[in-house]
Amino acid sequence: MASCDLIFTGARVIDGSGSESRFIDVAIDRDRITALGDCRHLQADTIIDASGLTLAPGFIDCHTHDDLAVFKSPDIPFKISQGVTTVIAGNCGISLAPVAAVKELPPPFPLLGEAAEFCFPSVKIYRNALEKAPAAVNLALLVGHSSLRLDCMAERLDQNADQNALQQMQANLRLALEQGCIGLSTGLDYPPAQAASTEEVVQLAGVLREFTSALYVTHMRDEGDHVTEAVEETLGIGSRAKVPVIISHHKCAGSRNYGRSRETLAMIDRARAEHQPVSFDVYPYTASSTSLLPQFIRDAEAVLVAESMPHPECNGKMLDQICNNWDCTAEEACNRLYPAAAIYFQMDEDDLERIMTHPAAMIGSDGIASMQTPHPRLWGTFPRVLGRYVREKKLFELETAVHKMTGLTASRFGLRNRGSIAVGSFADLVLFDPEVITDRASFENPAQISDGIVSVWVNGKLSWHDKTSTGIRNGVFLTH
Ligand SMILES: [Zn+2]
């Protein structure tokens, strides 16, 4: 009799492709799924009766800042507790590698770590370190445009790259891609990259074309009043560089712009109709979170200070209240609180739902693990989509939601044999109860384990069970 390590019986199986769930057995052996359907012909070391539960591919968090978190918290409970088995790091223009020693970190780099923690001058060194000390989840890395700028033109971040700097950045990007990165990310709305011209980005993105499946991922130049111009710039960069595009954490920020996702999604639909490969990620909240900067506060209805280095007594307080206490303007308060991170209440629920239900939308948390008081998306994103938006609001079917967390993401990011329950796929799996699944993380209490995630396997190993880490760290560095 042929054998395998583990067979699941009785589960409702969602394969990640978006197609309807089926009640079938799933067999895994070592790190792969080896059989589907009737598995009675197999001898298994363990049989799990998963009746009443749903088995899905482990979720892929396509928008993370976990570059350093995989070393500092290798059990990565805030992600694996949600059923996440793969994270894509290096988003928003900031990647931990490749950056040689830096003295000072301009915002938003401190979201990743402190200056001394930027100690990976090449992606090869980063990858070796992770392979020597694996985390509980798989990780794929984007090369940050702002990181390239920091490394090649730290003294001139307020300028467009000259020919020399551009060539050096192109060479560094090429090397990072050769060493296993899957694409380039930008954060054109942030100080280290605001001065970069569209042309600079096009020239860099052009390097991606030399690598199969490499893609361009962008935190756009504007997510507020000029969001449509920013979408236009993004689509232009993709079509001129001839590379696939992903818009990060798509939103229309500021009450003046509520409803404008109709315009942005129409632009994206037009591009897709002309066969331009473009998609986007989104998190299921109407508040965003990043560095506390004066430029970001004007669009927000309310600002919660998540963390201030010089004024920790202000952590968890509203900016308005701090301004009152200090009798100063919001701008002055920002300067006194800096370095600081904040949560900005500045989005519309209808936009969020419109964006999330679009067929090109993938789920990404954008969680920031370094914060003392993180945005609840760090712990709650995936269960929140499955609980609040699938079960309660019936925004889409469970199969569709899982597709946006697995199969769609794996295909857009070029992660082979991930995000699917199919023979030959890696055994990244999550077993959950769709009747119970709920996020518990709140703005007041963000570090909360969600309900309803029963067990999580990463490359065939049980890594999370019964709301506890098993201590197994079986994640790998993913390449194209
Ligand atoms: Zn971003």
CSV table of C-alpha atoms in Angstrom, one decimal, residues 55-308:
chain,number,residue,atom,x,y,z
A,55,LEU,CA,-9.5,23.4,4.3
A,56,ALA,CA,-7.9,26.0,2.1
A,57,PRO,CA,-4.5,26.9,0.8
A,58,GLY,CA,-2.5,28.9,3.4
A,59,PHE,CA,-3.2,32.6,2.8
A,60,ILE,CA,-0.6,34.7,1.0
A,61,ASP,CA,-0.2,38.2,2.6
A,62,CYS,CA,0.9,40.0,-0.5
A,63,HIS,CA,1.5,43.4,1.2
A,64,THR,CA,3.7,43.2,4.2
A,65,HIS,CA,6.6,45.0,5.9
A,66,ASP,CA,7.8,41.8,7.6
A,67,ASP,CA,11.4,42.1,6.3
A,68,LEU,CA,12.8,42.3,9.8
A,69,ALA,CA,9.9,40.7,11.7
A,70,VAL,CA,10.8,37.3,10.3
A,71,PHE,CA,14.1,37.6,12.2
A,72,LYS,CA,12.8,39.4,15.3
A,73,SER,CA,9.6,37.3,15.8
A,74,PRO,CA,10.4,34.2,13.7
A,75,ASP,CA,7.2,32.4,14.9
A,76,ILE,CA,5.4,35.4,13.4
A,77,PRO,CA,2.2,34.8,15.4
A,78,PHE,CA,0.5,37.9,14.1
A,79,LYS,CA,0.4,36.3,10.6
A,80,ILE,CA,0.3,32.6,11.1
A,81,SER,CA,-2.6,33.0,13.6
A,82,GLN,CA,-4.6,34.4,10.7
A,83,GLY,CA,-3.8,31.4,8.5
A,84,VAL,CA,-1.1,33.2,6.6
A,85,THR,CA,1.7,30.9,5.3
A,86,THR,CA,3.5,33.3,2.9
A,87,VAL,CA,4.3,37.0,3.2
A,88,ILE,CA,5.6,39.3,0.5
A,89,ALA,CA,8.0,41.8,2.0
A,90,GLY,CA,9.8,44.8,0.7
A,91,ASN,CA,6.6,46.8,-0.1
A,92,CYS,CA,6.1,50.6,-0.4
A,93,GLY,CA,9.6,51.3,-1.7
A,94,ILE,CA,11.3,50.1,1.6
A,95,SER,CA,13.1,46.8,1.7
A,96,LEU,CA,15.6,45.8,4.4
A,97,ALA,CA,17.9,44.7,1.6
A,98,PRO,CA,20.0,45.7,-0.3
A,99,VAL,CA,21.1,48.5,2.0
A,100,ALA,CA,24.6,48.9,3.2
A,101,ALA,CA,25.3,50.7,6.5
A,102,VAL,CA,23.2,53.8,7.0
A,103,LYS,CA,23.6,56.5,9.6
A,104,GLU,CA,20.2,58.0,9.5
A,105,LEU,CA,16.8,56.7,8.4
A,106,PRO,CA,14.4,59.1,6.7
A,107,PRO,CA,10.7,58.3,7.1
A,108,PRO,CA,9.1,55.8,6.5
A,109,PHE,CA,12.2,53.5,6.9
A,110,PRO,CA,11.9,53.4,10.7
A,111,LEU,CA,8.7,51.4,10.2
A,112,LEU,CA,10.9,48.5,9.2
A,113,GLY,CA,13.6,48.8,12.0
A,114,GLU,CA,16.3,51.0,13.4
A,115,ALA,CA,19.4,52.1,11.4
A,116,ALA,CA,21.6,49.5,13.0
A,117,GLU,CA,19.2,46.8,11.8
A,118,PHE,CA,19.8,47.7,8.1
A,119,CYS,CA,22.7,45.3,7.9
A,120,PHE,CA,22.0,43.4,4.6
A,121,PRO,CA,24.1,45.0,1.9
A,122,SER,CA,22.9,42.4,-0.6
A,123,VAL,CA,19.8,40.2,-1.0
A,124,LYS,CA,22.1,37.2,-1.0
A,125,ILE,CA,23.1,38.0,2.5
A,126,TYR,CA,19.5,38.6,3.6
A,127,ARG,CA,18.4,35.3,2.0
A,128,ASN,CA,21.3,33.3,3.5
A,129,ALA,CA,20.4,34.7,6.9
A,130,LEU,CA,16.8,33.7,6.6
A,131,GLU,CA,17.7,30.3,5.3
A,132,LYS,CA,20.0,29.8,8.3
A,133,ALA,CA,17.3,30.9,10.7
A,134,PRO,CA,13.9,30.3,9.0
A,135,ALA,CA,10.7,31.8,10.1
A,136,ALA,CA,7.4,30.0,10.5
A,137,VAL,CA,6.1,31.4,7.1
A,138,ASN,CA,7.5,31.6,3.6
A,139,LEU,CA,8.8,35.0,2.4
A,140,ALA,CA,9.3,36.5,-1.0
A,141,LEU,CA,11.0,39.9,-1.3
A,142,LEU,CA,10.5,43.0,-3.4
A,143,VAL,CA,13.4,45.4,-3.9
A,144,GLY,CA,12.5,48.8,-2.6
A,145,HIS,CA,13.1,51.8,-4.8
A,146,SER,CA,13.6,54.0,-1.8
A,147,SER,CA,16.1,51.5,-0.5
A,148,LEU,CA,18.0,51.7,-3.8
A,149,ARG,CA,18.0,55.5,-3.5
A,150,LEU,CA,19.1,55.3,0.1
A,151,ASP,CA,22.0,53.1,-0.9
A,152,CYS,CA,23.1,55.0,-4.0
A,153,MET,CA,22.2,58.6,-3.3
A,154,ALA,CA,21.6,59.1,0.4
A,155,GLU,CA,22.8,62.7,0.4
A,156,ARG,CA,20.5,63.6,-2.5
A,157,LEU,CA,17.1,62.0,-1.7
A,158,ASP,CA,15.4,65.4,-2.5
A,159,GLN,CA,16.5,65.1,-6.1
A,160,ASN,CA,15.8,63.0,-9.2
A,161,ALA,CA,18.5,60.4,-9.8
A,162,ASP,CA,21.2,61.6,-12.2
A,163,GLN,CA,22.6,59.2,-14.8
A,164,ASN,CA,25.3,57.8,-12.5
A,165,ALA,CA,22.9,57.1,-9.7
A,166,LEU,CA,20.4,55.6,-12.1
A,167,GLN,CA,22.9,53.2,-13.6
A,168,GLN,CA,24.1,52.2,-10.1
A,169,MET,CA,20.5,51.6,-9.0
A,170,GLN,CA,19.8,49.6,-12.2
A,171,ALA,CA,22.8,47.4,-11.5
A,172,ASN,CA,21.8,46.9,-7.8
A,173,LEU,CA,18.3,46.1,-8.8
A,174,ARG,CA,19.5,43.6,-11.4
A,175,LEU,CA,21.7,41.9,-8.9
A,176,ALA,CA,18.9,41.7,-6.3
A,177,LEU,CA,16.6,40.1,-8.9
A,178,GLU,CA,19.4,37.6,-9.8
A,179,GLN,CA,19.7,36.8,-6.1
A,180,GLY,CA,16.0,36.0,-5.8
A,181,CYS,CA,13.8,39.1,-5.5
A,182,ILE,CA,10.5,38.9,-7.4
A,183,GLY,CA,10.0,42.6,-8.3
A,184,LEU,CA,10.5,46.3,-7.6
A,185,SER,CA,8.3,48.3,-5.2
A,186,THR,CA,8.0,52.1,-5.0
A,187,GLY,CA,6.7,54.5,-2.3
A,188,LEU,CA,6.4,57.6,-4.4
A,189,ASP,CA,4.3,59.3,-1.7
A,190,TYR,CA,7.2,59.2,0.8
A,191,PRO,CA,10.0,61.7,1.3
A,192,PRO,CA,12.9,59.5,0.0
A,193,ALA,CA,11.1,59.0,-3.3
A,194,GLN,CA,8.9,62.0,-3.9
A,195,ALA,CA,11.6,63.7,-5.9
A,196,ALA,CA,12.0,60.7,-8.3
A,197,SER,CA,10.6,61.4,-11.7
A,198,THR,CA,8.3,59.1,-13.6
A,199,GLU,CA,11.2,58.6,-16.0
A,200,GLU,CA,13.5,57.4,-13.2
A,201,VAL,CA,10.9,54.8,-12.2
A,202,VAL,CA,10.4,53.7,-15.9
A,203,GLN,CA,14.1,53.3,-16.3
A,204,LEU,CA,14.4,51.1,-13.2
A,205,ALA,CA,11.2,49.1,-14.0
A,206,GLY,CA,12.7,48.4,-17.4
A,207,VAL,CA,15.2,46.1,-15.7
A,208,LEU,CA,12.4,43.9,-14.6
A,209,ARG,CA,11.7,42.9,-18.1
A,210,GLU,CA,15.0,40.9,-18.1
A,211,PHE,CA,13.4,38.5,-15.5
A,212,THR,CA,10.5,36.2,-16.1
A,213,SER,CA,7.5,37.2,-13.9
A,214,ALA,CA,9.2,40.1,-12.2
A,215,LEU,CA,6.7,42.8,-11.4
A,216,TYR,CA,6.2,46.5,-10.5
A,217,VAL,CA,4.4,47.1,-7.2
A,218,THR,CA,3.6,50.7,-6.1
A,219,HIS,CA,2.4,52.7,-3.2
A,220,MET,CA,1.4,55.5,-5.6
A,221,ARG,CA,2.4,59.1,-5.6
A,222,ASP,CA,-1.0,60.2,-4.3
A,223,GLU,CA,-3.9,58.3,-2.7
A,224,GLY,CA,-6.0,61.5,-2.1
A,225,ASP,CA,-7.0,64.4,-4.3
A,226,HIS,CA,-4.7,63.3,-7.1
A,227,VAL,CA,-5.4,59.6,-7.0
A,228,THR,CA,-6.5,59.4,-10.6
A,229,GLU,CA,-3.3,61.1,-11.8
A,230,ALA,CA,-1.4,58.6,-9.7
A,231,VAL,CA,-3.2,55.7,-11.3
A,232,GLU,CA,-2.5,57.2,-14.7
A,233,GLU,CA,1.2,57.5,-13.8
A,234,THR,CA,1.3,53.9,-12.6
A,235,LEU,CA,-0.4,52.5,-15.7
A,236,GLY,CA,2.0,54.5,-17.8
A,237,ILE,CA,5.0,53.1,-16.0
A,238,GLY,CA,3.8,49.6,-16.4
A,239,SER,CA,3.0,50.0,-20.1
A,240,ARG,CA,6.3,51.9,-20.9
A,241,ALA,CA,8.4,49.4,-19.0
A,242,LYS,CA,6.2,46.6,-20.3
A,243,VAL,CA,5.9,44.9,-16.9
A,244,PRO,CA,2.9,43.8,-14.8
A,245,VAL,CA,1.7,46.3,-12.3
A,246,ILE,CA,0.2,46.0,-8.8
A,247,ILE,CA,-1.2,49.0,-7.0
A,248,SER,CA,-0.6,48.7,-3.3
A,249,HIS,CA,-3.4,49.1,-0.6
A,250,HIS,CA,-5.7,50.8,-3.1
A,251,LYS,CA,-7.8,53.5,-1.5
A,252,CYS,CA,-9.3,57.0,-2.1
A,253,ALA,CA,-8.2,58.9,1.0
A,254,GLY,CA,-9.9,62.0,2.4
A,255,SER,CA,-13.6,62.7,2.6
A,256,ARG,CA,-13.4,64.9,-0.5
A,257,ASN,CA,-12.4,61.8,-2.5
A,258,TYR,CA,-15.0,59.4,-1.1
A,259,GLY,CA,-16.7,57.6,-4.0
A,260,ARG,CA,-13.8,58.1,-6.4
A,261,SER,CA,-12.9,54.4,-6.5
A,262,ARG,CA,-15.6,54.4,-9.3
A,263,GLU,CA,-13.1,56.5,-11.4
A,264,THR,CA,-10.0,54.6,-10.4
A,265,LEU,CA,-11.5,51.2,-10.9
A,266,ALA,CA,-12.9,52.3,-14.3
A,267,MET,CA,-9.3,53.3,-15.3
A,268,ILE,CA,-8.0,50.0,-14.2
A,269,ASP,CA,-10.8,48.2,-16.1
A,270,ARG,CA,-9.9,50.1,-19.3
A,271,ALA,CA,-6.3,49.1,-19.0
A,272,ARG,CA,-7.2,45.5,-18.3
A,273,ALA,CA,-9.5,45.5,-21.3
A,274,GLU,CA,-6.5,46.5,-23.4
A,275,HIS,CA,-4.7,43.5,-21.9
A,276,GLN,CA,-2.4,45.4,-19.6
A,277,PRO,CA,-1.7,43.2,-16.6
A,278,VAL,CA,-2.7,45.3,-13.6
A,279,SER,CA,-4.1,44.3,-10.2
A,280,PHE,CA,-4.1,45.7,-6.7
A,281,ASP,CA,-4.2,44.8,-3.0
A,282,VAL,CA,-6.5,46.1,-0.3
A,283,TYR,CA,-6.9,45.7,3.5
A,284,PRO,CA,-10.4,45.5,5.0
A,285,TYR,CA,-10.4,48.7,7.1
A,286,THR,CA,-11.3,52.3,6.5
A,287,ALA,CA,-8.2,53.6,8.5
A,288,SER,CA,-4.7,53.5,7.2
A,289,SER,CA,-1.4,53.5,9.1
A,290,THR,CA,2.1,54.8,8.5
A,291,SER,CA,4.6,57.3,9.7
A,292,LEU,CA,3.2,60.4,11.4
A,293,LEU,CA,3.9,63.2,8.9
A,294,PRO,CA,2.3,66.6,8.4
A,295,GLN,CA,1.6,65.9,4.8
A,296,PHE,CA,-0.7,62.9,5.7
A,297,ILE,CA,-2.8,64.5,8.4
A,298,ARG,CA,-4.8,66.9,6.2
A,299,ASP,CA,-6.8,64.2,4.6
A,300,ALA,CA,-7.8,62.4,7.8
A,301,GLU,CA,-11.0,62.8,9.7
A,302,ALA,CA,-9.1,61.7,12.8
A,303,VAL,CA,-5.5,60.7,13.6
A,304,LEU,CA,-4.5,58.2,16.3
A,305,VAL,CA,-0.9,58.4,17.5
A,306,ALA,CA,0.2,54.8,17.5
A,307,GLU,CA,3.7,55.4,18.7
A,308,SER,CA,6.0,58.3,19.4
